[in-house]
PDB file of C-alpha atoms in Angstrom:
ATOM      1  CA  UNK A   6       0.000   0.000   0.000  1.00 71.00           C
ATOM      2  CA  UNK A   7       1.513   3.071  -1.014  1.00 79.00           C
ATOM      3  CA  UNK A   8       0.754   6.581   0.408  1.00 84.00           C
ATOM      4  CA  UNK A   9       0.227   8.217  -2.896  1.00 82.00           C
ATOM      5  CA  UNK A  10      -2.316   5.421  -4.008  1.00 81.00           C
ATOM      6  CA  UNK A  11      -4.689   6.530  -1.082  1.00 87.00           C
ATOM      7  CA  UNK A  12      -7.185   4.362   0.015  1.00 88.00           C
ATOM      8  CA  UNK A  13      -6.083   3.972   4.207  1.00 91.00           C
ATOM      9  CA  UNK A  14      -8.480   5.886   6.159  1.00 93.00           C
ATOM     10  CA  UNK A  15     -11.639   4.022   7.277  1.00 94.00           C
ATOM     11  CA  UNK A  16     -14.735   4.921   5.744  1.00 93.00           C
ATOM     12  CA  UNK A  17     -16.750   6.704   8.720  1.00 94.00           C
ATOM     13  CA  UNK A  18     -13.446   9.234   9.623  1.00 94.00           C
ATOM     14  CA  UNK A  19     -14.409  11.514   7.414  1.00 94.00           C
ATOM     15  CA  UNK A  20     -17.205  13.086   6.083  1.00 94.00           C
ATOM     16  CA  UNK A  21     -16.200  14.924   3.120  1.00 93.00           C
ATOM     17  CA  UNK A  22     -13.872  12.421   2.347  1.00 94.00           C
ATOM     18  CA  UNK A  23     -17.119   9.989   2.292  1.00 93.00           C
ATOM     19  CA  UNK A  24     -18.857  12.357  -0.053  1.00 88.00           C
ATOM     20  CA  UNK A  25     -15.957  12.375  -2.386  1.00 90.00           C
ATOM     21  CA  UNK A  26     -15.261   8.954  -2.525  1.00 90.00           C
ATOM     22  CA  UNK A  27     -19.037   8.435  -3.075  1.00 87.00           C
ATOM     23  CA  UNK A  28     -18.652  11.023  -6.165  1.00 83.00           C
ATOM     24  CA  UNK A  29     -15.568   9.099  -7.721  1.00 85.00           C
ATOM     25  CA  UNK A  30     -17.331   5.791  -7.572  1.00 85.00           C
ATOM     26  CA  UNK A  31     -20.904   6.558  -7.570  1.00 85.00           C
ATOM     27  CA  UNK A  32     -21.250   9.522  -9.439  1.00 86.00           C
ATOM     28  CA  UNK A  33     -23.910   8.074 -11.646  1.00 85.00           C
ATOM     29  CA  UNK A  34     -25.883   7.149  -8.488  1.00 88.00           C
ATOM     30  CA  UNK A  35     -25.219  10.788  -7.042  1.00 88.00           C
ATOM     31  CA  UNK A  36     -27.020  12.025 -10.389  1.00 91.00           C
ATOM     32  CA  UNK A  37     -29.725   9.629 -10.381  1.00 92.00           C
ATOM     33  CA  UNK A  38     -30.616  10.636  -6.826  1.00 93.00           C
ATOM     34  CA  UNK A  39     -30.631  14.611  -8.073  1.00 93.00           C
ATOM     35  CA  UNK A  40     -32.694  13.050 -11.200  1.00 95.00           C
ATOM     36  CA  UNK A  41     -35.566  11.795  -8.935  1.00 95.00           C
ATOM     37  CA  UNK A  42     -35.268  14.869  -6.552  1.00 94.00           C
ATOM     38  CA  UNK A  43     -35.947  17.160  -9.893  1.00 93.00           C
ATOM     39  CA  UNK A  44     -38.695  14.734 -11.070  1.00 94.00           C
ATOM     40  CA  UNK A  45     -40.627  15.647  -8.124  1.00 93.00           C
ATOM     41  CA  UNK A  46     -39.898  19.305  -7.514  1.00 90.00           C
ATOM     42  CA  UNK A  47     -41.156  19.954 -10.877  1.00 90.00           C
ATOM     43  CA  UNK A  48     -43.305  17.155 -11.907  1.00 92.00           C
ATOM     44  CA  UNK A  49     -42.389  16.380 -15.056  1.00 93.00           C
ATOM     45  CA  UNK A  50     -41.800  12.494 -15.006  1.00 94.00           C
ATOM     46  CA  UNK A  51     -39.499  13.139 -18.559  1.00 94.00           C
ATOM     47  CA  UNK A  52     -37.141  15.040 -17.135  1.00 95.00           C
ATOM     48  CA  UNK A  53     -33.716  13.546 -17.748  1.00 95.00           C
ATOM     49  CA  UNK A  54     -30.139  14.643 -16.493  1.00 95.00           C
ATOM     50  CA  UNK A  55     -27.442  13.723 -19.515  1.00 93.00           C
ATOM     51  CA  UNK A  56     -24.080  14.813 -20.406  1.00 89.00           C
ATOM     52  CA  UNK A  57     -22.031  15.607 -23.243  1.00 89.00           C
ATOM     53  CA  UNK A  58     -18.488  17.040 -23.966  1.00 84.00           C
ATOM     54  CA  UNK A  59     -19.586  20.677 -24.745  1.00 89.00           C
ATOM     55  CA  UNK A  60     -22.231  20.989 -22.240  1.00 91.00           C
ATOM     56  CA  UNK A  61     -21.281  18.553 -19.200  1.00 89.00           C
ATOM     57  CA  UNK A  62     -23.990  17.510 -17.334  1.00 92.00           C
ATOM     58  CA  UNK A  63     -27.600  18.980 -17.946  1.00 95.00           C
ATOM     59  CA  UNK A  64     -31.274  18.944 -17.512  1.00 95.00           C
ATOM     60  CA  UNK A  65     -32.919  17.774 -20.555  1.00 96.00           C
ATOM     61  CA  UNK A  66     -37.042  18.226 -20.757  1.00 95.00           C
ATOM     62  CA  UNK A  67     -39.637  18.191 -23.963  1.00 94.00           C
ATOM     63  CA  UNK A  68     -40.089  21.533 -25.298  1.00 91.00           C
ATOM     64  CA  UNK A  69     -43.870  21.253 -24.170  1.00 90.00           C
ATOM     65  CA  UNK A  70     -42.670  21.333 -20.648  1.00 90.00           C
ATOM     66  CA  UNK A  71     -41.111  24.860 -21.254  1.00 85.00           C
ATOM     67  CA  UNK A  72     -43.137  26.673 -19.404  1.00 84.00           C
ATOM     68  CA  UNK A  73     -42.372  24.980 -16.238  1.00 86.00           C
ATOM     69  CA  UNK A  74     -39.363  25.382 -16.479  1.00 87.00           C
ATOM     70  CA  UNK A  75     -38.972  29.102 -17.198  1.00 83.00           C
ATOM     71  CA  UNK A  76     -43.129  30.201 -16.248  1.00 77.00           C
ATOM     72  CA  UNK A  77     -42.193  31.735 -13.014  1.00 80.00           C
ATOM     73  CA  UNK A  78     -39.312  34.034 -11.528  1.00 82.00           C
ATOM     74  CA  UNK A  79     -38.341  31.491  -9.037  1.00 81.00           C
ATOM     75  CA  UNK A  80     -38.082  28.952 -12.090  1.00 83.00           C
ATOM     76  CA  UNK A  81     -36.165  31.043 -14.133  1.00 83.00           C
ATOM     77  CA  UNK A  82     -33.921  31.692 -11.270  1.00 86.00           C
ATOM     78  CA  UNK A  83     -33.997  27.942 -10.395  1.00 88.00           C
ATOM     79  CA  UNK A  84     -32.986  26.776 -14.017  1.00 92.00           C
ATOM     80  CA  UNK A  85     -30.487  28.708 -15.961  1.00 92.00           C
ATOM     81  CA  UNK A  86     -31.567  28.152 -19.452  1.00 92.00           C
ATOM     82  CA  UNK A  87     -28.003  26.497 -21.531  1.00 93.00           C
ATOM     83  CA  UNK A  88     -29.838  25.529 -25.052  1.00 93.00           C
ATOM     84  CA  UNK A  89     -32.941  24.704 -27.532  1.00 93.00           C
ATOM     85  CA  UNK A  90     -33.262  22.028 -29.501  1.00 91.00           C
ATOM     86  CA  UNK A  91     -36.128  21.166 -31.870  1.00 90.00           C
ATOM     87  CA  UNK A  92     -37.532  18.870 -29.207  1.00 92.00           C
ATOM     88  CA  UNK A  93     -36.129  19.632 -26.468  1.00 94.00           C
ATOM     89  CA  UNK A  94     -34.637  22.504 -23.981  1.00 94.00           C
ATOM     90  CA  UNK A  95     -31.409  21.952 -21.998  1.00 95.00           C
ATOM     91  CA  UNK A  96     -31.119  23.691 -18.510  1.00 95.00           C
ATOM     92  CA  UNK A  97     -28.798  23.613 -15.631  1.00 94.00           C
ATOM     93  CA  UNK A  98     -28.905  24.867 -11.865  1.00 93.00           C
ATOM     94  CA  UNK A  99     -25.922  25.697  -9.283  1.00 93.00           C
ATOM     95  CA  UNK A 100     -26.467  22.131  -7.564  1.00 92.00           C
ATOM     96  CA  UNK A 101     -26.007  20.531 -10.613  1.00 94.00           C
ATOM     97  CA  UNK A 102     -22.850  22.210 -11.451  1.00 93.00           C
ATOM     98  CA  UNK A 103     -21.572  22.799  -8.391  1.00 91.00           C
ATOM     99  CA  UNK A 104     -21.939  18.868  -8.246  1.00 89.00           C
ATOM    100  CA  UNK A 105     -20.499  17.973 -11.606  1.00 90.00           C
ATOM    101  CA  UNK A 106     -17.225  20.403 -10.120  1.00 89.00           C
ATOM    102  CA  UNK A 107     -16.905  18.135  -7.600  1.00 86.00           C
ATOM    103  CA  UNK A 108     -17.180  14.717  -9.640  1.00 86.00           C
ATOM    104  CA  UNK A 109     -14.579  15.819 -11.302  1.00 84.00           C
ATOM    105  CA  UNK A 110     -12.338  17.281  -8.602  1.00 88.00           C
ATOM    106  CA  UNK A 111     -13.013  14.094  -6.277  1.00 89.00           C
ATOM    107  CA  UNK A 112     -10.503  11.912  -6.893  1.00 84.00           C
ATOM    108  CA  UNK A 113      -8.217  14.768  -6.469  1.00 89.00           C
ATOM    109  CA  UNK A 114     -10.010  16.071  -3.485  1.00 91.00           C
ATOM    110  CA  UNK A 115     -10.428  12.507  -1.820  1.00 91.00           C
ATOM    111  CA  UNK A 116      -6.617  12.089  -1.939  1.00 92.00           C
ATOM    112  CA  UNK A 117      -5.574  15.409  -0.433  1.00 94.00           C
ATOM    113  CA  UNK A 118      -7.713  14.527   2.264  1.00 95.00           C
ATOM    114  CA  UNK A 119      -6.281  11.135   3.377  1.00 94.00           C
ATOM    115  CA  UNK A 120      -2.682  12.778   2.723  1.00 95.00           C
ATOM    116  CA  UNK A 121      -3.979  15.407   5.326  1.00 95.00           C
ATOM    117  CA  UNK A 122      -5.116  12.914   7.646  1.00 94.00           C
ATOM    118  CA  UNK A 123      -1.883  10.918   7.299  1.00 94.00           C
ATOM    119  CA  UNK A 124       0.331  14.379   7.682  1.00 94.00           C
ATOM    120  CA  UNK A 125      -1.707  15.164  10.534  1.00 94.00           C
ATOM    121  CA  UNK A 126      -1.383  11.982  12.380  1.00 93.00           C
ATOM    122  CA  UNK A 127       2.019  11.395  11.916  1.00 94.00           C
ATOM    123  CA  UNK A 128       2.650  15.027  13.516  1.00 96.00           C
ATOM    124  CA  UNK A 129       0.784  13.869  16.560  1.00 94.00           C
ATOM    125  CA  UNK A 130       2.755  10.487  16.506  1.00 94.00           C
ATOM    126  CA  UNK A 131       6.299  12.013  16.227  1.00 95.00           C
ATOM    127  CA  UNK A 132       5.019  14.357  19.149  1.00 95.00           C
ATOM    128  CA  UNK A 133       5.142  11.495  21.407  1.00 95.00           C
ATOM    129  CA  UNK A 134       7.872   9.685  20.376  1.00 96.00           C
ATOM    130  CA  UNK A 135       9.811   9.841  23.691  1.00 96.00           C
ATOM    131  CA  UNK A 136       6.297   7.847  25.368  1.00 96.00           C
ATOM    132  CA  UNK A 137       6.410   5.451  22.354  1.00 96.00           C
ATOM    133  CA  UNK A 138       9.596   4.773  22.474  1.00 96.00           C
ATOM    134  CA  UNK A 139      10.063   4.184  26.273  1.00 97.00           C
ATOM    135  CA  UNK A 140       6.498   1.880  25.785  1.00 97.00           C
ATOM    136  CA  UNK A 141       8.116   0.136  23.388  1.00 97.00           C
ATOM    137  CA  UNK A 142      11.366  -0.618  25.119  1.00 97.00           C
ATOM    138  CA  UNK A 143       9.574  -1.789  28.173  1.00 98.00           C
ATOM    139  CA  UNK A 144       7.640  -3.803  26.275  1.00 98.00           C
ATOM    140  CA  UNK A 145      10.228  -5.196  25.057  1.00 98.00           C
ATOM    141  CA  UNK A 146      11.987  -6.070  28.361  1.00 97.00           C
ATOM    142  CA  UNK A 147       8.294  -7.679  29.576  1.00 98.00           C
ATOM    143  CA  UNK A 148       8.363  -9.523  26.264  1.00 98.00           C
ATOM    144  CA  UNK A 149      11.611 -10.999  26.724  1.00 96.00           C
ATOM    145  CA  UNK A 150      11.678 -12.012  30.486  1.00 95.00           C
ATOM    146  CA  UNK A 151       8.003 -13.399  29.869  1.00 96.00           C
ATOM    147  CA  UNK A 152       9.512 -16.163  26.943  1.00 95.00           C
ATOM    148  CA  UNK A 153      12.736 -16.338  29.215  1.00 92.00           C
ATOM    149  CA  UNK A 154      10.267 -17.441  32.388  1.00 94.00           C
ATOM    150  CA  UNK A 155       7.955 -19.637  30.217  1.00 94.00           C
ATOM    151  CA  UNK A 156      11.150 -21.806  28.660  1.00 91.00           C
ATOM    152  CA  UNK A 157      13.163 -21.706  31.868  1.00 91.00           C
ATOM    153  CA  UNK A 158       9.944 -23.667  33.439  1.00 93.00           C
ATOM    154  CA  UNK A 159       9.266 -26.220  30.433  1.00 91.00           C
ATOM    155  CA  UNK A 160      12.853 -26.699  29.586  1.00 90.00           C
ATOM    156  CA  UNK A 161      14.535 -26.624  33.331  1.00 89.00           C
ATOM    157  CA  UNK A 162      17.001 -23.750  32.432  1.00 90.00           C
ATOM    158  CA  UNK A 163      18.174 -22.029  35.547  1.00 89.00           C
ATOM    159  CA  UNK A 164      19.957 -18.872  35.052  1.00 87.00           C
ATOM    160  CA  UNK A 165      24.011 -18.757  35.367  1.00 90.00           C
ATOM    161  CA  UNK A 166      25.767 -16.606  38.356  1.00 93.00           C
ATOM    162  CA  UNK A 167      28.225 -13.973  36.740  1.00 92.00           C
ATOM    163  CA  UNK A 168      30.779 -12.176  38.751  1.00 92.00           C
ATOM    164  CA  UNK A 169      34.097 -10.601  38.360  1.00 88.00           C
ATOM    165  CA  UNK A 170      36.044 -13.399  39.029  1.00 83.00           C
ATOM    166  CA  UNK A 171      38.528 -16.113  36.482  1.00 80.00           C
ATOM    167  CA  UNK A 172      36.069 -18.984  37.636  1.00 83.00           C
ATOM    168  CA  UNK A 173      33.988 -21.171  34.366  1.00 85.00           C
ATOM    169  CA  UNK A 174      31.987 -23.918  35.898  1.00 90.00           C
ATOM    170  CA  UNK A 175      29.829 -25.518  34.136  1.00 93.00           C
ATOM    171  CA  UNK A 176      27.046 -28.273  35.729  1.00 93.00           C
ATOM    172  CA  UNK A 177      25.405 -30.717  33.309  1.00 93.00           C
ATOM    173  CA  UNK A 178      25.182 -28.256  30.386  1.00 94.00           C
ATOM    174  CA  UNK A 179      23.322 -28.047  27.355  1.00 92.00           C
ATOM    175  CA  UNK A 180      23.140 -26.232  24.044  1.00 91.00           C
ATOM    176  CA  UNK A 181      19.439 -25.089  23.458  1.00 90.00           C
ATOM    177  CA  UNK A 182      19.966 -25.618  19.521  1.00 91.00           C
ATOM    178  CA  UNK A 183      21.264 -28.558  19.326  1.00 92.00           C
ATOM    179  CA  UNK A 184      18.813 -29.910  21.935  1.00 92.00           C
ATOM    180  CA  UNK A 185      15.566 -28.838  19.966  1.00 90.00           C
ATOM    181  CA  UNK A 186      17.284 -30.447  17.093  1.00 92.00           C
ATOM    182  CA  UNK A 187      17.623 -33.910  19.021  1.00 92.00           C
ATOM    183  CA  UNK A 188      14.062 -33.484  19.715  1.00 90.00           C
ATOM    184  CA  UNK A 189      12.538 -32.803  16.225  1.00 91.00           C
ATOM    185  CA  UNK A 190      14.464 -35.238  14.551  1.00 93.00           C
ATOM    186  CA  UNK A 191      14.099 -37.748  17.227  1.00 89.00           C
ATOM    187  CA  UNK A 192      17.677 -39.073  17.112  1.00 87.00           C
ATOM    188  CA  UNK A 193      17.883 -39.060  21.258  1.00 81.00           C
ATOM    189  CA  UNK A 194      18.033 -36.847  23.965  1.00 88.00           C
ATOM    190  CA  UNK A 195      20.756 -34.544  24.389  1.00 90.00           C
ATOM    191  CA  UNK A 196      23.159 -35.736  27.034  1.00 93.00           C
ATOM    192  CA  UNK A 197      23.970 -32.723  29.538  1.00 93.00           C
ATOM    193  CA  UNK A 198      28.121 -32.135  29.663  1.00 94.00           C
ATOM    194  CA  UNK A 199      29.945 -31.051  32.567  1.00 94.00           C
ATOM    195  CA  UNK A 200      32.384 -28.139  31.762  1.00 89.00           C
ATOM    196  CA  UNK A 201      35.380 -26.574  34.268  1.00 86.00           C
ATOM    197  CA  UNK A 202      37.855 -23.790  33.042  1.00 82.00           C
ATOM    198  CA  UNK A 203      38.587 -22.447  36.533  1.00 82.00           C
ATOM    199  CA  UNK A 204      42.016 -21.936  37.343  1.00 79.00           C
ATOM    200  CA  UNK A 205      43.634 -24.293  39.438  1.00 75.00           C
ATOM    201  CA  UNK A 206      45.122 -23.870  42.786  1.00 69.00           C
ATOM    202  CA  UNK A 207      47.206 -20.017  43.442  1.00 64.00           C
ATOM    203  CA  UNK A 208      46.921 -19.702  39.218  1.00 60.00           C
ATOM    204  CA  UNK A 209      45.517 -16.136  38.232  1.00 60.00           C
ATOM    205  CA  UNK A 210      45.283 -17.234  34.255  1.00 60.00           C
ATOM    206  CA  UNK A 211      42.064 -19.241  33.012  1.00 57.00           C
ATOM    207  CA  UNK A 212      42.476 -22.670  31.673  1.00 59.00           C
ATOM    208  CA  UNK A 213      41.588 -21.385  28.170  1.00 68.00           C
ATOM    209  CA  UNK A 214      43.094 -19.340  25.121  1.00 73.00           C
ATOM    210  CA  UNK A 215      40.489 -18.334  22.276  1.00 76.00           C
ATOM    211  CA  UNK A 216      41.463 -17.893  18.919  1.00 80.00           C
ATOM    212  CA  UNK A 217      38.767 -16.341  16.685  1.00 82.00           C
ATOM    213  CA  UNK A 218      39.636 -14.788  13.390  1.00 82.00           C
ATOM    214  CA  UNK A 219      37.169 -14.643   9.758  1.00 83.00           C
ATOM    215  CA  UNK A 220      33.856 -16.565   9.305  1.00 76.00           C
ATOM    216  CA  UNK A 221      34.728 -18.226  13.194  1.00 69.00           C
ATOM    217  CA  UNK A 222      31.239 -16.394  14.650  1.00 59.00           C
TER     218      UNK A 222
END
């Protein structure tokens, strides 16, 4: 999902952004609603809403039904006559284009707002970033002593004493890989090993050199 491509914000959020995603995908639905609204205002069950490429949208009627269309000042207000045909005269009103302006601006329009939305929440988010982040990390540290807790119980780990001194004692050890392994592939349990580097006697060195060089990780 890219940001550019819109389409994240819940439908609900916003109301204009509602409306124009309505327009974009429903426009003929938004006209046929305006359609039946006109058919009943004026009464003339012939009336028709159409478009073409020099006029846009319009309101087609018979030329019989002229008069109630233009008969009265509040009619001739209402419809602003756009042209005469043999048959048939062509008007519009400010809903309709006001409407047809936003059919074609709502794609646009429903795009700017979602980039808004996203702009605006992403201000608030980096706002709290310092309570985030500290959430996070102590998440984090719950997360990891929780799974630590649950295998030391079902696998009998214990946890190892470290201090400052030379002393490596290991009782009945076991490599956690290598035992899960064992287990999956059901070649045998792994058998614990016994491991002690501690110096011996008065002896400040460790039992132990480590060489490590390339690919040895």
């Amino acid at each position: 999902l890219l940001k550019r491509d819109g389409g994240f914000v819940r439908s609900g959020y916003h109301a204009e952004l509602d409306e124009m995603r309505a327009l974009r995908d429903e426009s003929r639905k938004v006209i046929a609603g305006l359609e039946r609204s006109l058919i009943d205002e004026t009464g003339i069950r012939s009336l028709k809403i159409r478009h073409n490429n020099v006029l846009g949208y319009y309101i087609e009627v018979t030329a019989n039904h002229h008069a109630l269309m233009t008969g009265s000042e509040g009619a001739k207000a209402r419809f602003i006559h756009r042209q005469t045909m043999a048959n048939a005269m062509r008007f519009t009103t400010t809903e309709l284009a006001e409407l047809e302006t936003k059919i074609a601006n709502a794609a646009d329009r429903a795009l700017a707002i979602e980039l808004a939305a996203f702009e605006a929440l992403t201000a608030e988010v980096v706002g709290q970033a310092d309570a985030i982040r500290a959430g996070a990390e102590a998440l984090a540290v719950l997360d990891v002593s929780a799974a630590l807790a649950l295998l030391s119980e079902s696998e009998a780990w214990c946890r190892p004493l470290v201090d400052a001194s030379l002393a490596f004692e290991i009782s009945g050890g076991r490599h956690p890989v290598v035992e899960q392994a064992l287990r999956r592939s059901g070649e045998g349990p792994f058998v614990a090993n016994d491991c002690d580097l501690s110096p011996q006697g008065d002896a400040r060195a460790g039992a132990i050199w480590l060489l490590t060089g390339p690919n040895m990780g």
